[in-house]
PDB file of C-alpha atoms in Angstrom:
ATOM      1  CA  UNK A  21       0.000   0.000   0.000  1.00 47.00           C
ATOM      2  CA  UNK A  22       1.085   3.383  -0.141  1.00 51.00           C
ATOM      3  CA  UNK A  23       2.580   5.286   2.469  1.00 61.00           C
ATOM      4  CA  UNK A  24       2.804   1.907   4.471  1.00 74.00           C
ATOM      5  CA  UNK A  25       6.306   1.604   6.273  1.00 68.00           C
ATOM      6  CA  UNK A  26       8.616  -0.380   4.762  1.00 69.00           C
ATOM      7  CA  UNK A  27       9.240  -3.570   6.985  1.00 72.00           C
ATOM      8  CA  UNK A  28      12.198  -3.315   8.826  1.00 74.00           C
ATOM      9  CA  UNK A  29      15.727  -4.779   7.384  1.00 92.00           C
ATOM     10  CA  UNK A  30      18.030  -4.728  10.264  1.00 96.00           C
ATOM     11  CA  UNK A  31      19.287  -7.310  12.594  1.00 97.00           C
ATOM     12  CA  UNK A  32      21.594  -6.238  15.651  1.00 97.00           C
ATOM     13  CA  UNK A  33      24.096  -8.724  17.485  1.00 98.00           C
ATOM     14  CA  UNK A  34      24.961  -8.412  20.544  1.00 98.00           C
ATOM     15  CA  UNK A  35      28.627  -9.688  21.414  1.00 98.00           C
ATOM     16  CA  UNK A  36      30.480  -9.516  24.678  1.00 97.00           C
ATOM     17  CA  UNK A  37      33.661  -9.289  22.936  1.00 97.00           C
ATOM     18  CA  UNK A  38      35.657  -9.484  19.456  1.00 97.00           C
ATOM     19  CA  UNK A  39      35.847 -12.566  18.205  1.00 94.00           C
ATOM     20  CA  UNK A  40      32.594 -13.789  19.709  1.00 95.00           C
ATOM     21  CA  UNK A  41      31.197 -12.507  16.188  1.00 96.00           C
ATOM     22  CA  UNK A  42      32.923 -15.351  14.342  1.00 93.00           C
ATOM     23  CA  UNK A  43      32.615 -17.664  16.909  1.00 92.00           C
ATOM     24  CA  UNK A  44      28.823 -17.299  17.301  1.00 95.00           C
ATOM     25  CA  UNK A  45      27.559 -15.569  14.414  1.00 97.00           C
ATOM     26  CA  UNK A  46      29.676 -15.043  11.615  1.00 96.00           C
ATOM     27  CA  UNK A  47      28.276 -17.274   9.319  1.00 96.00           C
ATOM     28  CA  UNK A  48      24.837 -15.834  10.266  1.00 97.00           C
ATOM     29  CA  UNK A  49      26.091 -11.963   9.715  1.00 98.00           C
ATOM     30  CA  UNK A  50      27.593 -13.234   6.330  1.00 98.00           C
ATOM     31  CA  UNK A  51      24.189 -14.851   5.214  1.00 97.00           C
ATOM     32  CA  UNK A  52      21.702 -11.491   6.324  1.00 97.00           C
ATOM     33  CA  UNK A  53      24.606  -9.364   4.370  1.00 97.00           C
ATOM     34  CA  UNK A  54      23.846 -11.562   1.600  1.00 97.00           C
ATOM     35  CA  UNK A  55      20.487 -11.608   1.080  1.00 96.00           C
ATOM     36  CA  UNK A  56      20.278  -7.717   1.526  1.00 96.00           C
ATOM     37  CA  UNK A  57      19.796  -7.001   5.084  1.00 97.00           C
ATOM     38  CA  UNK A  58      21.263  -4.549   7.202  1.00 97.00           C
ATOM     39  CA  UNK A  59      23.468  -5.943  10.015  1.00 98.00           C
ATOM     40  CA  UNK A  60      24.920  -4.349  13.110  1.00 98.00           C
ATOM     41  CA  UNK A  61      27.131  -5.269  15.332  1.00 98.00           C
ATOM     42  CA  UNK A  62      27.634  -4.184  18.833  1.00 98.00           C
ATOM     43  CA  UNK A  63      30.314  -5.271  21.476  1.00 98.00           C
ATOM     44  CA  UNK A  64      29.985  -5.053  24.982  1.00 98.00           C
ATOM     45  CA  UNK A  65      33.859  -4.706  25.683  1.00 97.00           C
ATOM     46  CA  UNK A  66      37.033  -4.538  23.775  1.00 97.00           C
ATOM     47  CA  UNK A  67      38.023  -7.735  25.412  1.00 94.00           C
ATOM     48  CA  UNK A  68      41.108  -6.575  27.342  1.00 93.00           C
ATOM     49  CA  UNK A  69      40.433  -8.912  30.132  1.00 90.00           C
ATOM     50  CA  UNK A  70      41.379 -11.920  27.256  1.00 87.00           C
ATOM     51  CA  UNK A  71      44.882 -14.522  27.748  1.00 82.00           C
ATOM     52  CA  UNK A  72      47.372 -13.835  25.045  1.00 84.00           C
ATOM     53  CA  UNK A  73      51.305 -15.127  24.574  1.00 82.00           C
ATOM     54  CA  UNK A  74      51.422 -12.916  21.277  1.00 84.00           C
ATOM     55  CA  UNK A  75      53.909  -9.832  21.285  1.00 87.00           C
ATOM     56  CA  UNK A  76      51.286  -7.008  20.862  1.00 89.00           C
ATOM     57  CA  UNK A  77      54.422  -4.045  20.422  1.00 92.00           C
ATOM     58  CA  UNK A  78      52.677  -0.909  21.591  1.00 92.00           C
ATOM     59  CA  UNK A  79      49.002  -2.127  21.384  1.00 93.00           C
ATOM     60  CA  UNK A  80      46.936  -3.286  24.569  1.00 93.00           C
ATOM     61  CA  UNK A  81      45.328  -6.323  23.947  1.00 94.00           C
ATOM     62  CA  UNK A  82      41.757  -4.370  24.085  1.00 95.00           C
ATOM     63  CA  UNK A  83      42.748  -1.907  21.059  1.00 96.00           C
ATOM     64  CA  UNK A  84      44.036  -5.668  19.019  1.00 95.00           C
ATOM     65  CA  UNK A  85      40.844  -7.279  19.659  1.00 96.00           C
ATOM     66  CA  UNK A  86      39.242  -4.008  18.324  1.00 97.00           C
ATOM     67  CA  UNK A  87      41.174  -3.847  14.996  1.00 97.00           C
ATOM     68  CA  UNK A  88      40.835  -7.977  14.438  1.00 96.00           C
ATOM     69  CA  UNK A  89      37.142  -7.110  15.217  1.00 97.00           C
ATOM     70  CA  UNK A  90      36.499  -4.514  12.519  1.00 98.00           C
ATOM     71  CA  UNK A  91      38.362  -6.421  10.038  1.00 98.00           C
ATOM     72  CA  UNK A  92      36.519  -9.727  10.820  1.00 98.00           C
ATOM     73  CA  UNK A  93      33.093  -7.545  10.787  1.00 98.00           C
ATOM     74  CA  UNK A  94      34.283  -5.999   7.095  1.00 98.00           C
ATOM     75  CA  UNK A  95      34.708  -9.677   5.690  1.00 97.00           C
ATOM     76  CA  UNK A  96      31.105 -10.281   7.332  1.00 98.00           C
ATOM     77  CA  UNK A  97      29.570  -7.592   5.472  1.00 98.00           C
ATOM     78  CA  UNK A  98      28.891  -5.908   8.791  1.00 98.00           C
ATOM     79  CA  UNK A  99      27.377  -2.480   7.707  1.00 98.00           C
ATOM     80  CA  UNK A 100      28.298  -0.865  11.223  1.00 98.00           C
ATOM     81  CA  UNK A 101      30.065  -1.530  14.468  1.00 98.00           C
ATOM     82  CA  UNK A 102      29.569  -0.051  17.568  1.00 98.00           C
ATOM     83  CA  UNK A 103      31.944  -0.639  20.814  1.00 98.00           C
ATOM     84  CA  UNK A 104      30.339   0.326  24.484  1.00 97.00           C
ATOM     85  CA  UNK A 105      32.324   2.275  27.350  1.00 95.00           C
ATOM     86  CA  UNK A 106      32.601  -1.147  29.741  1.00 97.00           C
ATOM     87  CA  UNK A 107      35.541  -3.296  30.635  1.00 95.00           C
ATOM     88  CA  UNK A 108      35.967  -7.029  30.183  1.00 96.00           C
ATOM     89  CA  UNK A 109      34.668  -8.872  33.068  1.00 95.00           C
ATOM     90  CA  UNK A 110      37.194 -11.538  33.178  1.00 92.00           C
ATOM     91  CA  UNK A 111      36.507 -15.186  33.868  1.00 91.00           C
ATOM     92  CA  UNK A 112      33.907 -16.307  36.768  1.00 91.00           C
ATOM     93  CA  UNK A 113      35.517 -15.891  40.145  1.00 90.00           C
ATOM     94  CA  UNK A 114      37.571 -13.086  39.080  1.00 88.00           C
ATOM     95  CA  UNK A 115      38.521 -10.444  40.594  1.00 86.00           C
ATOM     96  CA  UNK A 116      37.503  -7.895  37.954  1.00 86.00           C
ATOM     97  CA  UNK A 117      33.823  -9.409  37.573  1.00 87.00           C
ATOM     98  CA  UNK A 118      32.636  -6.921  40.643  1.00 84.00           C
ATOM     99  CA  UNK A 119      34.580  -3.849  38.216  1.00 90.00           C
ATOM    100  CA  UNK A 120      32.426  -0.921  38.643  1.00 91.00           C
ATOM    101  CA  UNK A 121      32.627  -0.581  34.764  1.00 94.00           C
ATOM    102  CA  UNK A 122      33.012  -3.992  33.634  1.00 96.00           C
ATOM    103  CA  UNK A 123      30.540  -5.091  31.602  1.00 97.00           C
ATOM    104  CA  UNK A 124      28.514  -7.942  33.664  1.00 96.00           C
ATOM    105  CA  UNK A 125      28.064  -5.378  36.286  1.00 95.00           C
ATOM    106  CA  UNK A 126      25.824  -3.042  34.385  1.00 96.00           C
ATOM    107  CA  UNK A 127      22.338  -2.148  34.821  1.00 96.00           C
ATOM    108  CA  UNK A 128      21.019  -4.321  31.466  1.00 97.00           C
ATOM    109  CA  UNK A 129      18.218  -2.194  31.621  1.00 96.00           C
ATOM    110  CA  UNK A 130      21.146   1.225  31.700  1.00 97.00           C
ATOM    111  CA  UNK A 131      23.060  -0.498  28.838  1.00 97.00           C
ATOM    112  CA  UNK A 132      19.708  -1.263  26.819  1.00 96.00           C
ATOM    113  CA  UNK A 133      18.785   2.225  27.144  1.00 96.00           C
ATOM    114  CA  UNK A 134      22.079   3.437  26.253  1.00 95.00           C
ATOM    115  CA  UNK A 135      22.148   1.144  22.842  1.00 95.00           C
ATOM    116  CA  UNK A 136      18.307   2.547  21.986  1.00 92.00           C
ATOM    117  CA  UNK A 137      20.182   5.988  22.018  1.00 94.00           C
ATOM    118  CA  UNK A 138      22.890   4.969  19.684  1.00 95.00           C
ATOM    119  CA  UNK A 139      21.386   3.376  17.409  1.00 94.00           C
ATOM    120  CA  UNK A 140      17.895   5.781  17.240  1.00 91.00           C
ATOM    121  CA  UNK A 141      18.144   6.038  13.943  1.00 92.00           C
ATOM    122  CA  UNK A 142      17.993   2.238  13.073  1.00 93.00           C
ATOM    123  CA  UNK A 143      14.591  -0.010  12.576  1.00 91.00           C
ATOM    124  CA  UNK A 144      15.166  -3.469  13.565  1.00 93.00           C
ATOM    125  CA  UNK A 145      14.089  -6.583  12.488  1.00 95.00           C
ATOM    126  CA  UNK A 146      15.977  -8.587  15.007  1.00 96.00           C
ATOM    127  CA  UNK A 147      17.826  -8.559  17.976  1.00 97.00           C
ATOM    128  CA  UNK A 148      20.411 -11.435  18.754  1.00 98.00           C
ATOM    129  CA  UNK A 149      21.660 -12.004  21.992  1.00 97.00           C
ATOM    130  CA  UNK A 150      22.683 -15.375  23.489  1.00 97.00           C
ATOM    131  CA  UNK A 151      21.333 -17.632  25.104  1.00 95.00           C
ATOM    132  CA  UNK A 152      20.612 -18.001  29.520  1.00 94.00           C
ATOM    133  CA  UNK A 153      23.545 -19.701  29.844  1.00 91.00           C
ATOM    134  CA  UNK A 154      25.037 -17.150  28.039  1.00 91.00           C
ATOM    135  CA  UNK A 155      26.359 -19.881  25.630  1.00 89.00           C
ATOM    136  CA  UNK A 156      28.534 -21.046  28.490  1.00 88.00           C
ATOM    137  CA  UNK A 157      28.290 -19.085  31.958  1.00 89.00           C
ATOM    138  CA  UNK A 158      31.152 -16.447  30.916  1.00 94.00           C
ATOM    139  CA  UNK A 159      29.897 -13.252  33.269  1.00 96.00           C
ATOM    140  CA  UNK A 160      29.808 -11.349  30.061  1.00 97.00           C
ATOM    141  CA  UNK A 161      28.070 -13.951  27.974  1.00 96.00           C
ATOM    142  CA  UNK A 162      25.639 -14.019  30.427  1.00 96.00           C
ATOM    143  CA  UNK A 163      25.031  -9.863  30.733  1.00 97.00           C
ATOM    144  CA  UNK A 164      24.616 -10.260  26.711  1.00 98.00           C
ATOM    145  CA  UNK A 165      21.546 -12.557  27.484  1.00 97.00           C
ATOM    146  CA  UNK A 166      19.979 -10.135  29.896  1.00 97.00           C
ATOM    147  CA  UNK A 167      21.219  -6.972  28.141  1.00 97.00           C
ATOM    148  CA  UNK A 168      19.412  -8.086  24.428  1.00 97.00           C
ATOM    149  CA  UNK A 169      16.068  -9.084  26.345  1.00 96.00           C
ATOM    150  CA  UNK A 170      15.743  -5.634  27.556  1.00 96.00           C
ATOM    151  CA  UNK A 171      17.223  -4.122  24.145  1.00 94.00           C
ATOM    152  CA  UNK A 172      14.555  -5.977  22.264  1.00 94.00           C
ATOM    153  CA  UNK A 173      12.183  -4.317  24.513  1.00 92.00           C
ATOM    154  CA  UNK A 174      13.158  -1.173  24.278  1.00 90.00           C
ATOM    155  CA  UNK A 175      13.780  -1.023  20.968  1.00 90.00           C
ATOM    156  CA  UNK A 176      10.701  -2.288  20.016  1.00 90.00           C
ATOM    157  CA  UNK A 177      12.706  -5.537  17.441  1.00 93.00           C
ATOM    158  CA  UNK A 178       9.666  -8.210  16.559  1.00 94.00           C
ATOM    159  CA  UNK A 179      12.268 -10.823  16.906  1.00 96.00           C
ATOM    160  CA  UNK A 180      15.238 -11.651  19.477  1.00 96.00           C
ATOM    161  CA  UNK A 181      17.015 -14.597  18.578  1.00 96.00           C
ATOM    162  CA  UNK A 182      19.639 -16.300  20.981  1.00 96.00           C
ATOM    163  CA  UNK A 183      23.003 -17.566  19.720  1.00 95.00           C
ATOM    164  CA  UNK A 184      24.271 -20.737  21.547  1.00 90.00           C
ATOM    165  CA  UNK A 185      26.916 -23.437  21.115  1.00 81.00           C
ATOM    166  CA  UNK A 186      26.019 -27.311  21.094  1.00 77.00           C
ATOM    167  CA  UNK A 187      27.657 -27.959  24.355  1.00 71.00           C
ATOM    168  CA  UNK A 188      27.388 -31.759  23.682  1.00 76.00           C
ATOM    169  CA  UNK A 189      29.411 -31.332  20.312  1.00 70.00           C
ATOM    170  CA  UNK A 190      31.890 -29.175  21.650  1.00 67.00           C
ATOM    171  CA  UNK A 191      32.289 -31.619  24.795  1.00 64.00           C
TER     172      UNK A 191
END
């Protein structure tokens, strides 16, 4: 009809941290991309809080998960990335999980609100997030689960899908 709004072509993912994109949804963000949709991509952290044995020179790990991150997202199709202002919560039982900026101690419903506001000019189709068990009980895996409930919500997406692993495979 016209005038009608044109149905919305934009799916959002959630990640806790670079490389959680490929691990979790690449082949997803590569399939939207091809059949025409919009995709966006937003990370929790940088991922500073990650293990590495690699010489990094003068970059933190945080900024080299970054970089890897944008370049993964451009071979993704990944039409935009957006990085929020919290730290990497480190492992369970870690010290940094009670951070007062790491990532799993955010309000979800602060961060949600805080993602509507970024991304106000977007209409979304879907919002992917991960599953309760945040795919496997990581503090920030588990603050993406709560954090895309209440950014489906307040976005108003018709859809929020959860990304998972098959823990039985993997096992």
């Amino acid at each position: 009809m016209t005038g009608d709004r044109p149905a919305p072509r934009t799916i959002l993912c959630l990640h806790a941290h670079p490389d959680d994109e490929a691990m979790l949804t690449g082949a997803f963000l590569a399939k939207a991309h091809a059949c025409g949709l919009r995709t966006i991509v937003v990370y929790g952290t940088r991922g500073e809080a990650g293990e590495t044995g690699a010489d990094l020179g003068a970059e933190t790990l945080g900024q080299r998960r970054e970089r890897e991150a944008v370049a993964a997202c451009g071979q993704l199709g990944v039409d935009r990335i957006e990085f929020l202002d919290h730290v990497d919560s480190g492992m369970a039982g870690t010290a940094t999980n009670g951070a007062p900026d790491a990532f799993a101690a955010a309000d979800p419903g602060t961060v949600a609100a805080d993602v509507a506001e970024l991304l106000s000019d977007e209409d979304l189709l879907a919002v992917v997030g991960y599953d309760a068990n945040g795919t496997y009980g990581h503090p920030d895996h588990l603050q993406v689960n709560r954090v895309a409930e209440a950014m489906a919500r307040h976005l108003g997406a018709p859809w929020l899908l959860d990304a998972t692993y098959n823990l039985s495979l993997i096992h």
